[in-house]
């Protein structure tokens, strides 16, 4: 029989979507426990009942820490790790000034490997157990992130970024090579261990119609794969798309016309959407990804969380490293709250933590495996210290319920609040002692 470990602490899990059901969608147990064996959660319940039922399990007592699912970051660019927090540009200038020169450096497989490893260690320390990443145009950069994830046991999604125009020499592929390289990587990695391949055109301005069609054909051959791209992030970008695709009804149509709109599509940003675009995204059941630190950092705009979730759209939450200004999903939740306030629709703490876990997992079609504490789920979880700094501790001491306590950590917490991160039941951060 597999060794069982019983983790004791406060526990938080979801039985429904808090955007539909309100905060009662969440279940909090101030003296809870998680039973883990073979990398999966076997049982969830009160500490007393699980101790009695599993007397031989190894016990790890996390005290007052809050045990919750590991964070799921639904849109990142791991190659931009070294250029996070670069000053003063908006989207197109930011790509040309900072992103493309750095992405060029990942042509060196050793450099790509080093960045991928540093990136995953950084996010594990922030409590993030799954990311969905863009790589660069270089196939080796995809191998680098999947190999680094495999070494850490992490469930990671990634794909080769495809660009065949409006990018510098050295960062352009072709319609044919984008198809061939993506297909080879998909065959190598999709479903291999915990890896999922994601078909990844960067965005319409950097792909010719021929390349978009080639990737649409690849997606049609592998409809179970996700397809990720960017949509309607900044007004200048939308005007540029209009000039590049004069036949298109709108930005989304540049994807739809080439087979790149579907239920497994993942559209990052989606800030300045026309009513037709919202209707189509909702009809096909596509997912959107909200990247709030990026949207304020690059000056993009205010995502309409309340309006889009009310339309039934699946929405994930993401850092958008390195357009986003933090690797932390706590900071990202705080930014989502602030953007909600600027729109007059503040998010409840239950909605924020749900977006960072189950909501993102649902956007990635992985909510039956990760993003929640429940029997049968993969044991990717964290221990949150709800009194990690003197400032947070003094506020949490006054909290009248778990939501007040958690909200102080969401708004003011950082990696010091992550007391531990477990991936498939194994402690990854801080390193096991
Ligand atoms: Zn992005």
mmCIF file with all atom_site columns, C-alpha atoms in Angstrom, residues 21 41 84 93 135 150 157 193 196 213 230 257 278 296 306 343 384 390 393 400:
data_model
loop_
_atom_site.group_PDB
_atom_site.id
_atom_site.type_symbol
_atom_site.label_atom_id
_atom_site.label_alt_id
_atom_site.label_comp_id
_atom_site.label_asym_id
_atom_site.label_entity_id
_atom_site.label_seq_id
_atom_site.pdbx_PDB_ins_code
_atom_site.Cartn_x
_atom_site.Cartn_y
_atom_site.Cartn_z
_atom_site.occupancy
_atom_site.B_iso_or_equiv
_atom_site.pdbx_formal_charge
_atom_site.auth_seq_id
_atom_site.auth_comp_id
_atom_site.auth_asym_id
_atom_site.auth_atom_id
_atom_site.pdbx_PDB_model_num
ATOM 1  C CA . UNK A 1 21  ? -23.098 30.735 -6.325  1.00 0.00 ? 21  UNK A CA 1
ATOM 2  C CA . UNK A 1 41  ? -5.555  13.746 -2.886  1.00 0.00 ? 41  UNK A CA 1
ATOM 3  C CA . UNK A 1 84  ? 10.191  41.718 -16.221 1.00 0.00 ? 84  UNK A CA 1
ATOM 4  C CA . UNK A 1 93  ? 7.225   49.486 -28.491 1.00 0.00 ? 93  UNK A CA 1
ATOM 5  C CA . UNK A 1 135 ? 7.948   29.828 -25.552 1.00 0.00 ? 135 UNK A CA 1
ATOM 6  C CA . UNK A 1 150 ? 9.311   17.309 -15.835 1.00 0.00 ? 150 UNK A CA 1
ATOM 7  C CA . UNK A 1 157 ? 1.293   23.726 -20.740 1.00 0.00 ? 157 UNK A CA 1
ATOM 8  C CA . UNK A 1 193 ? 3.694   12.869 -18.294 1.00 0.00 ? 193 UNK A CA 1
ATOM 9  C CA . UNK A 1 196 ? 0.287   19.568 -22.576 1.00 0.00 ? 196 UNK A CA 1
ATOM 10 C CA . UNK A 1 213 ? -4.370  29.001 -41.664 1.00 0.00 ? 213 UNK A CA 1
ATOM 11 C CA . UNK A 1 230 ? -3.635  37.425 -27.714 1.00 0.00 ? 230 UNK A CA 1
ATOM 12 C CA . UNK A 1 257 ? -11.445 33.141 -40.562 1.00 0.00 ? 257 UNK A CA 1
ATOM 13 C CA . UNK A 1 278 ? -18.300 38.739 -27.117 1.00 0.00 ? 278 UNK A CA 1
ATOM 14 C CA . UNK A 1 296 ? -2.100  48.409 -15.818 1.00 0.00 ? 296 UNK A CA 1
ATOM 15 C CA . UNK A 1 306 ? -18.338 41.223 -14.225 1.00 0.00 ? 306 UNK A CA 1
ATOM 16 C CA . UNK A 1 343 ? -14.957 49.465 -13.009 1.00 0.00 ? 343 UNK A CA 1
ATOM 17 C CA . UNK A 1 384 ? -0.542  29.976 2.984   1.00 0.00 ? 384 UNK A CA 1
ATOM 18 C CA . UNK A 1 390 ? 3.791   42.241 10.865  1.00 0.00 ? 390 UNK A CA 1
ATOM 19 C CA . UNK A 1 393 ? -0.556  39.796 10.993  1.00 0.00 ? 393 UNK A CA 1
ATOM 20 C CA . UNK A 1 400 ? -13.871 38.197 11.750  1.00 0.00 ? 400 UNK A CA 1
#
